[in-house]
Coordinates of C-alpha atoms in Angstrom, one line a residue:
Chain A
X1 CA -12.9 -13.7 24.7
X2 CA -14.2 -16.5 22.4
X3 CA -17.8 -15.3 23.0
X4 CA -16.7 -11.7 22.1
X5 CA -15.2 -13.0 18.8
X6 CA -18.3 -15.1 18.0
X7 CA -20.7 -12.2 18.7
X8 CA -18.5 -9.8 16.6
X9 CA -18.5 -12.1 13.6
X10 CA -22.3 -12.7 14.0
X11 CA -22.7 -9.0 14.1
X12 CA -20.7 -8.6 10.9
X13 CA -22.8 -11.3 9.2
X14 CA -26.0 -9.7 10.3
X15 CA -25.0 -6.5 8.5
X16 CA -25.0 -8.0 5.0
X17 CA -26.3 -11.6 4.9
X18 CA -30.1 -11.0 5.4
X19 CA -30.1 -8.5 2.5
X20 CA -28.3 -10.9 0.2
X21 CA -30.5 -13.7 1.2
X22 CA -33.7 -11.8 0.7
X23 CA -32.6 -10.7 -2.8
X24 CA -31.5 -14.2 -3.7
X25 CA -28.0 -13.2 -4.6
X26 CA -26.7 -16.7 -4.1
X27 CA -23.3 -16.2 -5.8
X28 CA -22.6 -13.1 -3.7
X29 CA -23.6 -15.0 -0.6
X30 CA -21.2 -17.9 -1.4
X31 CA -18.2 -15.6 -1.9
X32 CA -19.2 -13.6 1.2
X33 CA -19.5 -16.7 3.4
X34 CA -16.2 -18.2 2.2
X35 CA -14.3 -15.0 3.1
X36 CA -16.3 -14.7 6.3
X37 CA -15.6 -18.2 7.4
X38 CA -11.9 -18.0 6.6
X39 CA -11.7 -14.8 8.7
X40 CA -13.7 -16.5 11.5
X41 CA -11.5 -19.6 11.4
X42 CA -8.4 -17.4 11.6
X43 CA -9.8 -15.5 14.6
X44 CA -10.7 -18.7 16.5
X45 CA -7.4 -20.3 15.9
X46 CA -5.7 -17.0 16.9
X47 CA -7.5 -17.0 20.2
X48 CA -6.6 -20.6 21.0
X49 CA -3.0 -19.9 20.2
X50 CA -2.8 -22.4 17.4
X51 CA 0.2 -22.0 15.2
X52 CA -1.0 -20.7 11.8
X53 CA 1.5 -20.8 9.0
X54 CA 2.4 -17.3 8.1
X55 CA 2.5 -16.5 4.4
X56 CA 5.3 -13.9 4.9
X57 CA 7.5 -16.6 6.5
X58 CA 7.0 -19.0 3.7
X59 CA 7.8 -16.3 1.2
X60 CA 11.0 -15.5 3.1
X61 CA 12.0 -19.1 3.2
X62 CA 11.3 -19.5 -0.6
X63 CA 13.2 -16.3 -1.6
X64 CA 16.1 -16.4 0.9
X65 CA 18.7 -18.2 -1.3
X66 CA 18.2 -15.5 -4.0
X67 CA 18.4 -12.4 -1.9
X68 CA 21.7 -10.5 -2.1
X69 CA 23.2 -10.0 1.3
Chain B
X1 CA -21.1 -4.3 -12.3
X2 CA -21.2 -1.0 -14.2
X3 CA -18.5 1.6 -13.5
X4 CA -21.2 4.2 -12.8
X5 CA -21.8 2.4 -9.5
X6 CA -18.2 2.9 -8.4
X7 CA -18.3 6.7 -8.8
X8 CA -16.1 9.1 -10.7
X9 CA -13.1 11.1 -9.6
X10 CA -11.4 14.1 -11.3
X11 CA -7.8 14.0 -12.5
X12 CA -6.8 16.6 -9.9
X13 CA -8.2 14.4 -7.1
X14 CA -6.3 11.5 -8.6
X15 CA -3.0 13.4 -8.5
X16 CA -3.4 14.3 -4.8
X17 CA -4.6 10.8 -4.0
X18 CA -1.6 9.2 -5.7
X19 CA 1.0 11.6 -4.1
X20 CA -0.6 11.0 -0.7
X21 CA -0.6 7.3 -1.3
X22 CA 3.1 7.2 -2.4
X23 CA 4.4 9.4 0.4
X24 CA 2.2 7.5 2.9
X25 CA 4.1 4.9 4.7
X26 CA 7.6 5.9 3.6
X27 CA 7.3 8.8 6.0
X28 CA 6.9 6.3 8.8
X29 CA 9.3 3.5 7.9
X30 CA 12.0 4.3 5.4
X31 CA 14.2 1.7 3.9
X32 CA 16.4 4.4 2.2
X33 CA 18.6 4.8 5.2
X34 CA 20.3 1.4 4.5
X35 CA 22.4 3.5 2.2
X36 CA 23.8 5.6 5.1
X37 CA 24.5 9.2 4.1
X38 CA 23.7 8.5 0.5
X39 CA 20.0 8.0 1.2
X40 CA 19.1 10.9 -1.0
X41 CA 21.1 9.3 -3.9
X42 CA 19.2 6.1 -3.3
X43 CA 15.9 7.9 -3.6
X44 CA 17.0 9.5 -6.9
X45 CA 18.2 6.1 -8.3
X46 CA 15.1 4.4 -7.0
X47 CA 13.0 7.1 -8.7
X48 CA 14.7 6.4 -12.0
X49 CA 14.2 2.6 -11.6
X50 CA 10.6 3.1 -10.6
X51 CA 10.1 5.2 -13.7
X52 CA 10.8 2.1 -15.8
X53 CA 8.1 0.3 -14.1
X54 CA 5.7 3.2 -14.6
X55 CA 6.5 3.2 -18.3
X56 CA 5.3 -0.4 -18.6
X57 CA 2.1 0.5 -16.8
X58 CA 1.5 3.5 -19.0
X59 CA 2.2 1.5 -22.1
X60 CA -0.5 -1.1 -20.9
X61 CA -2.9 1.8 -20.2
X62 CA -2.3 3.2 -23.7
X63 CA -2.9 -0.2 -25.4
X64 CA -6.1 -0.9 -23.4
X65 CA -7.6 2.5 -22.8
X66 CA -10.4 2.8 -20.2
X67 CA -9.8 -0.8 -19.0
X68 CA -8.9 -1.7 -15.5
X69 CA -6.0 -4.0 -14.6
X70 CA -8.3 -7.0 -14.3
X71 CA -10.0 -6.3 -17.7
X72 CA -6.6 -6.0 -19.3
X73 CA -5.7 -9.4 -17.8
X74 CA -8.9 -10.8 -19.1
X75 CA -8.4 -9.6 -22.7
X76 CA -4.7 -10.6 -22.8
X77 CA -4.7 -14.0 -21.1
X78 CA -8.3 -15.1 -21.7
X79 CA -11.0 -15.8 -19.1
X80 CA -9.4 -18.6 -17.1
X81 CA -5.7 -17.7 -17.0
X82 CA -6.6 -14.0 -16.8
X83 CA -8.7 -14.7 -13.7
X84 CA -5.7 -16.5 -12.1
X85 CA -3.4 -13.6 -12.9
X86 CA -5.9 -11.2 -11.4
X87 CA -6.2 -13.2 -8.3
X88 CA -2.4 -13.1 -8.0
X89 CA -2.5 -9.3 -8.1
X90 CA -5.4 -9.2 -5.6
X91 CA -3.5 -11.3 -3.2
X92 CA -0.5 -9.0 -3.5
X93 CA -2.7 -5.9 -2.9
X94 CA -4.3 -7.6 0.1
X95 CA -1.1 -8.7 1.6
X96 CA 0.4 -5.2 1.1
X97 CA -2.6 -3.6 2.9
X98 CA -2.1 -6.1 5.7
X99 CA 1.6 -5.2 5.9
X100 CA 0.9 -1.4 6.0
X101 CA -1.9 -1.9 8.6
X102 CA 0.6 -3.8 10.7
X103 CA 3.3 -1.1 10.3
X104 CA 0.9 1.6 11.4
X105 CA -0.4 -0.5 14.2
X106 CA 3.2 -1.1 15.5
X107 CA 4.1 2.6 15.0
X108 CA 1.1 3.6 17.2
X109 CA 1.8 0.9 19.7
X110 CA 5.4 2.0 20.1
X111 CA 5.1 5.8 20.0
X112 CA 1.9 6.6 21.7
X113 CA -0.2 3.6 23.0
X114 CA 2.3 1.2 24.6
X115 CA -0.3 -0.3 27.0
X116 CA -3.0 -0.9 24.3
X117 CA -2.9 -4.4 22.8
X118 CA -2.0 -4.4 19.1
X119 CA -5.3 -6.2 17.9
X120 CA -7.4 -3.3 19.3
X121 CA -5.3 -0.7 17.3
X122 CA -5.6 -2.8 14.1
X123 CA -9.4 -3.3 14.5
X124 CA -9.9 0.4 15.0
X125 CA -7.9 1.3 11.9
X126 CA -9.7 -1.4 10.0
X127 CA -13.1 -0.2 11.0
X128 CA -12.2 3.3 9.9
X129 CA -10.9 2.2 6.5
X130 CA -13.9 -0.2 6.0
X131 CA -16.2 2.8 6.5
X132 CA -14.3 4.8 3.9
X133 CA -14.3 1.8 1.4
X134 CA -18.1 1.4 1.9
X135 CA -18.5 5.0 1.1
X136 CA -16.6 4.6 -2.2
X137 CA -13.7 6.0 -4.1
X138 CA -15.3 9.5 -4.4
X139 CA -15.2 9.9 -0.7
X140 CA -11.7 8.5 -0.4
X141 CA -10.5 10.9 -3.1
X142 CA -12.2 13.8 -1.4
X143 CA -10.6 12.8 1.9
X144 CA -7.3 12.9 0.1
X145 CA -7.8 16.4 -1.1
X146 CA -8.1 17.5 2.5
X147 CA -5.7 15.2 4.3
X148 CA -2.8 15.0 1.9
X149 CA -2.2 18.8 1.5
X150 CA -2.4 19.3 5.3
X151 CA 0.2 16.6 5.8
X152 CA 2.5 18.0 3.1
X153 CA 2.2 21.4 4.7
X154 CA 3.0 20.1 8.2
X155 CA 5.8 18.1 6.8
X156 CA 7.5 21.1 5.1
X157 CA 6.8 23.3 8.2
X158 CA 8.6 20.8 10.4
X159 CA 11.6 20.9 8.0
X160 CA 11.9 24.6 8.8
X161 CA 11.3 24.2 12.5
X162 CA 14.0 21.7 12.8
X163 CA 16.6 23.9 11.0
X164 CA 18.4 24.9 14.3
X165 CA 19.2 21.2 14.9
X166 CA 20.5 20.5 11.4
X167 CA 24.1 19.9 10.8
X168 CA 24.8 19.7 7.1
X169 CA 28.3 18.3 7.6
X170 CA 26.4 15.1 8.5
X171 CA 25.8 14.7 4.8
X172 CA 29.6 14.2 4.3
X173 CA 31.2 11.9 3.2
X174 CA 28.6 11.4 0.5
X175 CA 29.0 7.7 0.4
X176 CA 29.9 6.3 3.8
X177 CA 28.9 2.7 3.0
X178 CA 29.6 0.7 -0.1
X179 CA 28.0 1.3 -3.5
X180 CA 26.3 -2.1 -3.2
X181 CA 24.4 -0.8 -0.2
X182 CA 23.4 2.3 -2.1
X183 CA 22.1 0.2 -5.0
X184 CA 20.2 -2.2 -2.8
X185 CA 18.6 0.7 -0.9
X186 CA 17.7 2.3 -4.2
X187 CA 16.0 -0.9 -5.3
X188 CA 13.9 -1.0 -2.2
X189 CA 12.9 2.6 -2.9
X190 CA 11.9 1.7 -6.4
X191 CA 9.5 -1.0 -5.3
X192 CA 8.4 0.8 -2.1
X193 CA 6.9 3.4 -2.6
X194 CA 7.3 4.1 -6.3
X195 CA 6.3 0.7 -7.7
X196 CA 3.3 0.6 -5.4
X197 CA 1.5 2.9 -7.9
X198 CA 0.2 -0.3 -9.6
X199 CA -3.1 -0.5 -7.8
X200 CA -4.0 2.7 -9.5
X201 CA -4.4 0.9 -12.8
X202 CA -7.7 -0.3 -11.3
X203 CA -8.7 3.3 -10.4
X204 CA -7.8 4.9 -13.7
X205 CA -11.0 3.8 -15.5
X206 CA -13.0 5.7 -12.9
X207 CA -11.5 9.0 -14.1
X208 CA -14.1 11.4 -15.5
X209 CA -11.7 12.3 -18.3
X210 CA -9.8 9.1 -19.1
X211 CA -7.5 11.0 -21.6
X212 CA -5.8 12.7 -18.6
X213 CA -4.8 9.4 -16.9
X214 CA -1.3 9.3 -18.2
X215 CA -0.6 13.0 -17.4
X216 CA -2.0 12.7 -13.9
X217 CA 0.0 9.5 -13.1
X218 CA 3.2 11.2 -14.2
X219 CA 2.5 14.4 -12.4
X220 CA 1.8 12.6 -9.2
X221 CA 4.9 10.5 -9.6
X222 CA 7.1 13.6 -10.1
X223 CA 5.5 15.4 -7.3
X224 CA 6.5 12.7 -4.8
X225 CA 10.3 13.0 -5.5
X226 CA 10.9 16.5 -3.9
X227 CA 8.9 15.5 -0.8
X228 CA 10.9 12.3 -0.3
X229 CA 14.2 14.1 -1.0
X230 CA 13.3 16.8 1.6
X231 CA 12.5 14.0 4.0
X232 CA 15.8 12.2 3.7
X233 CA 17.9 15.3 3.6
X234 CA 16.1 16.6 6.7
X235 CA 16.5 13.4 8.6
X236 CA 20.1 12.8 7.6
X237 CA 21.1 16.3 8.5
X238 CA 19.4 16.2 11.9
X239 CA 20.1 12.6 13.0
X240 CA 23.5 12.1 11.3
X241 CA 25.1 8.8 12.1
X242 CA 22.2 7.9 14.4
X243 CA 19.9 7.2 11.4
X244 CA 21.0 3.5 11.7
X245 CA 19.7 3.2 15.2
X246 CA 16.2 4.6 14.9
X247 CA 13.2 2.8 13.5
X248 CA 11.0 5.8 12.8
X249 CA 13.3 8.5 11.4
X250 CA 10.7 11.2 10.7
X251 CA 9.2 10.8 14.1
X252 CA 12.5 11.0 15.9
X253 CA 13.5 14.0 13.9
X254 CA 10.3 15.9 14.7
X255 CA 10.8 15.0 18.4
X256 CA 13.9 17.2 18.5
X257 CA 12.1 20.3 17.5
X258 CA 12.6 22.9 20.2
X259 CA 12.0 26.6 19.4
X260 CA 12.8 28.6 22.6
X261 CA 11.3 26.0 24.9
X262 CA 8.0 27.0 23.5
X263 CA 7.3 24.8 20.5
X264 CA 8.4 21.4 21.7
X265 CA 7.0 17.9 21.8
X266 CA 4.8 18.4 18.8
X267 CA 5.5 14.8 17.6
X268 CA 2.1 13.5 18.5
X269 CA 0.4 15.9 16.2
X270 CA 2.8 14.9 13.5
X271 CA 2.1 11.2 14.1
X272 CA -1.6 12.1 13.6
X273 CA -0.9 13.6 10.2
X274 CA 1.3 10.6 9.2
X275 CA -1.6 8.3 10.2
X276 CA -4.0 10.1 7.9
X277 CA -1.8 9.2 5.0
X278 CA -1.7 5.6 6.1
X279 CA -5.5 5.7 6.2
X280 CA -5.5 6.8 2.6
X281 CA -3.0 4.1 1.5
X282 CA -4.9 1.3 3.3
X283 CA -8.3 2.4 2.0
X284 CA -7.1 2.6 -1.6
X285 CA -5.7 -0.9 -1.5
X286 CA -8.7 -2.2 0.4
X287 CA -11.1 -0.6 -2.1
X288 CA -9.1 -2.1 -5.0
X289 CA -9.2 -5.6 -3.4
X290 CA -12.9 -5.5 -2.7
X291 CA -13.8 -4.2 -6.2
X292 CA -11.4 -6.6 -7.8
X293 CA -12.8 -9.6 -6.0
X294 CA -16.3 -8.7 -6.9
X295 CA -15.3 -8.3 -10.5
X296 CA -13.4 -11.6 -10.7
X297 CA -16.4 -13.5 -9.3
X298 CA -18.8 -11.3 -11.3
X299 CA -20.8 -10.2 -8.3
X300 CA -23.5 -7.5 -8.4
X301 CA -21.7 -5.1 -5.9
X302 CA -18.5 -5.0 -3.9
X303 CA -20.2 -3.6 -0.9
X304 CA -21.1 -6.8 0.9
X305 CA -17.5 -8.0 0.7
X306 CA -16.1 -5.1 2.6
X307 CA -16.6 -6.2 6.2
X308 CA -15.5 -9.9 5.9
X309 CA -12.4 -8.7 4.0
X310 CA -11.7 -6.3 6.9
X311 CA -11.9 -9.1 9.4
X312 CA -9.6 -11.1 7.2
X313 CA -7.3 -8.1 6.9
X314 CA -6.9 -7.8 10.7
X315 CA -6.3 -11.5 11.0
X316 CA -3.7 -11.6 8.3
X317 CA -1.8 -8.5 9.6
X318 CA -1.8 -10.1 13.1
X319 CA -0.6 -13.6 12.2
X320 CA 2.0 -12.7 9.5
X321 CA 4.6 -11.5 12.0
X322 CA 5.2 -12.1 15.6
X323 CA 6.7 -8.7 16.3
X324 CA 7.6 -5.4 14.9
X325 CA 11.2 -6.2 14.1
X326 CA 10.2 -9.3 12.0
X327 CA 7.7 -7.1 10.1
X328 CA 10.3 -4.4 9.3
X329 CA 12.9 -7.1 8.4
X330 CA 10.4 -8.5 5.9
X331 CA 9.6 -5.0 4.6
X332 CA 13.3 -4.1 4.1
X333 CA 14.9 -7.3 3.1
X334 CA 12.4 -9.7 1.4
X335 CA 9.7 -7.5 0.2
X336 CA 11.8 -5.6 -2.5
X337 CA 12.4 -8.9 -4.3
X338 CA 9.1 -10.5 -3.6
X339 CA 7.1 -7.6 -5.0
X340 CA 9.2 -7.5 -8.2
X341 CA 7.1 -10.5 -9.3
X342 CA 3.9 -8.4 -9.2
X343 CA 5.3 -5.0 -10.0
X344 CA 7.6 -5.9 -12.9
X345 CA 7.3 -9.6 -14.0
X346 CA 3.5 -9.8 -14.3
X347 CA 2.9 -6.4 -16.0
X348 CA 5.9 -7.1 -18.3
X349 CA 4.6 -10.5 -19.2
X350 CA 1.1 -9.0 -19.9
X351 CA 2.7 -6.4 -22.1
X352 CA 4.8 -9.0 -24.0
X353 CA 1.8 -11.3 -24.5
X354 CA -0.4 -8.5 -25.6
X355 CA 2.3 -7.5 -28.1
X356 CA 2.3 -11.0 -29.6
X357 CA -1.5 -11.3 -29.6
X358 CA -2.0 -8.0 -31.3
X359 CA 0.2 -8.8 -34.3
X360 CA -1.9 -11.4 -36.2
X361 CA -5.0 -9.2 -35.7
X362 CA -3.1 -6.3 -37.4
X363 CA -2.0 -8.6 -40.3
X364 CA -5.6 -9.6 -40.9
X365 CA -6.7 -6.0 -41.0
X366 CA -4.1 -5.2 -43.6

């Protein structure tokens, strides 16, 4: 499973990174890699069943006192 | 990045795209049935409330013609604060697309693929939309001109096919819950789907005739109302008091179609047409996020961002909720108040600040 995810993410990176690197679009590459690594981290944590804080739940907790029942 | 690179769409395409987008996921999950029999009344009230939001957006469009939402933020709040506000909007659009992806994934998982794991369905949907986003807004708009009319036609056809099952006494008493329920439901209708028109402020500058932007937004907005009314009247008349039990009302209604034992069990084909609108909705939001992100960071093109954003989209839609019920609970209870911040507060603030900023400039001119 973990190998599958790693190969999928490497495949995604291979689609765009070489072109960006060749053309020296460094800023594009930095933004790309930060989104890519965030997604990669999320996928790895998901596979290992690590509890990731859900944004929806924090929003619910924050807004709960103000929501009319 | 010049707008030429993003392509151009005509105002007719925009109208069809918006009406497909607005009717999209409401046909699958509808929060209007919290109002009981008065769901149709909730839709009308929500429509009026949503119209107020739309007036704010139109006013912004008129003050800053041919500018997208991010450029408006930039010229109103300045480069740094404007960028922060833009990122807020982009987060909202991204989270919304993750929510919708999750809703459709759950819908598919429950009605037709009970054995398939949810991540597979989400990844499949995401690959399809990523492909559309890579192709650009022109292709998405052209898809809309095919997919949305077919769905509307099928939708109206099913309303006729289900006529034998309808019992119009189900609509009485008109209000079987409290007025408070009706108002709460009407508010959820105002933010979902009507207030969700806001990402189109990013697409309006791509019109080939920008002068028609206001007319096409309003036309699409008014076109959605009869479709939604038809939906709730059909579902209330067919399902009656059972509307409170079912999760997917349109689907359950279509299930009951039985014309002389011949035309039965056509719900799977209906699910297909519902999914096509979901595809439109997710691809519009996904496109807006990719383009917006590339504009905020001043990148050369949005194309390289599409695939990593897709991976993040699948991750976010998976981890946000543990199950379907939790997702729907968020959509029906919390989302109407959460999205107010992005649909009413931020655009209202932008309008207010732009009003104060413009005044001295006027004085200098005079």
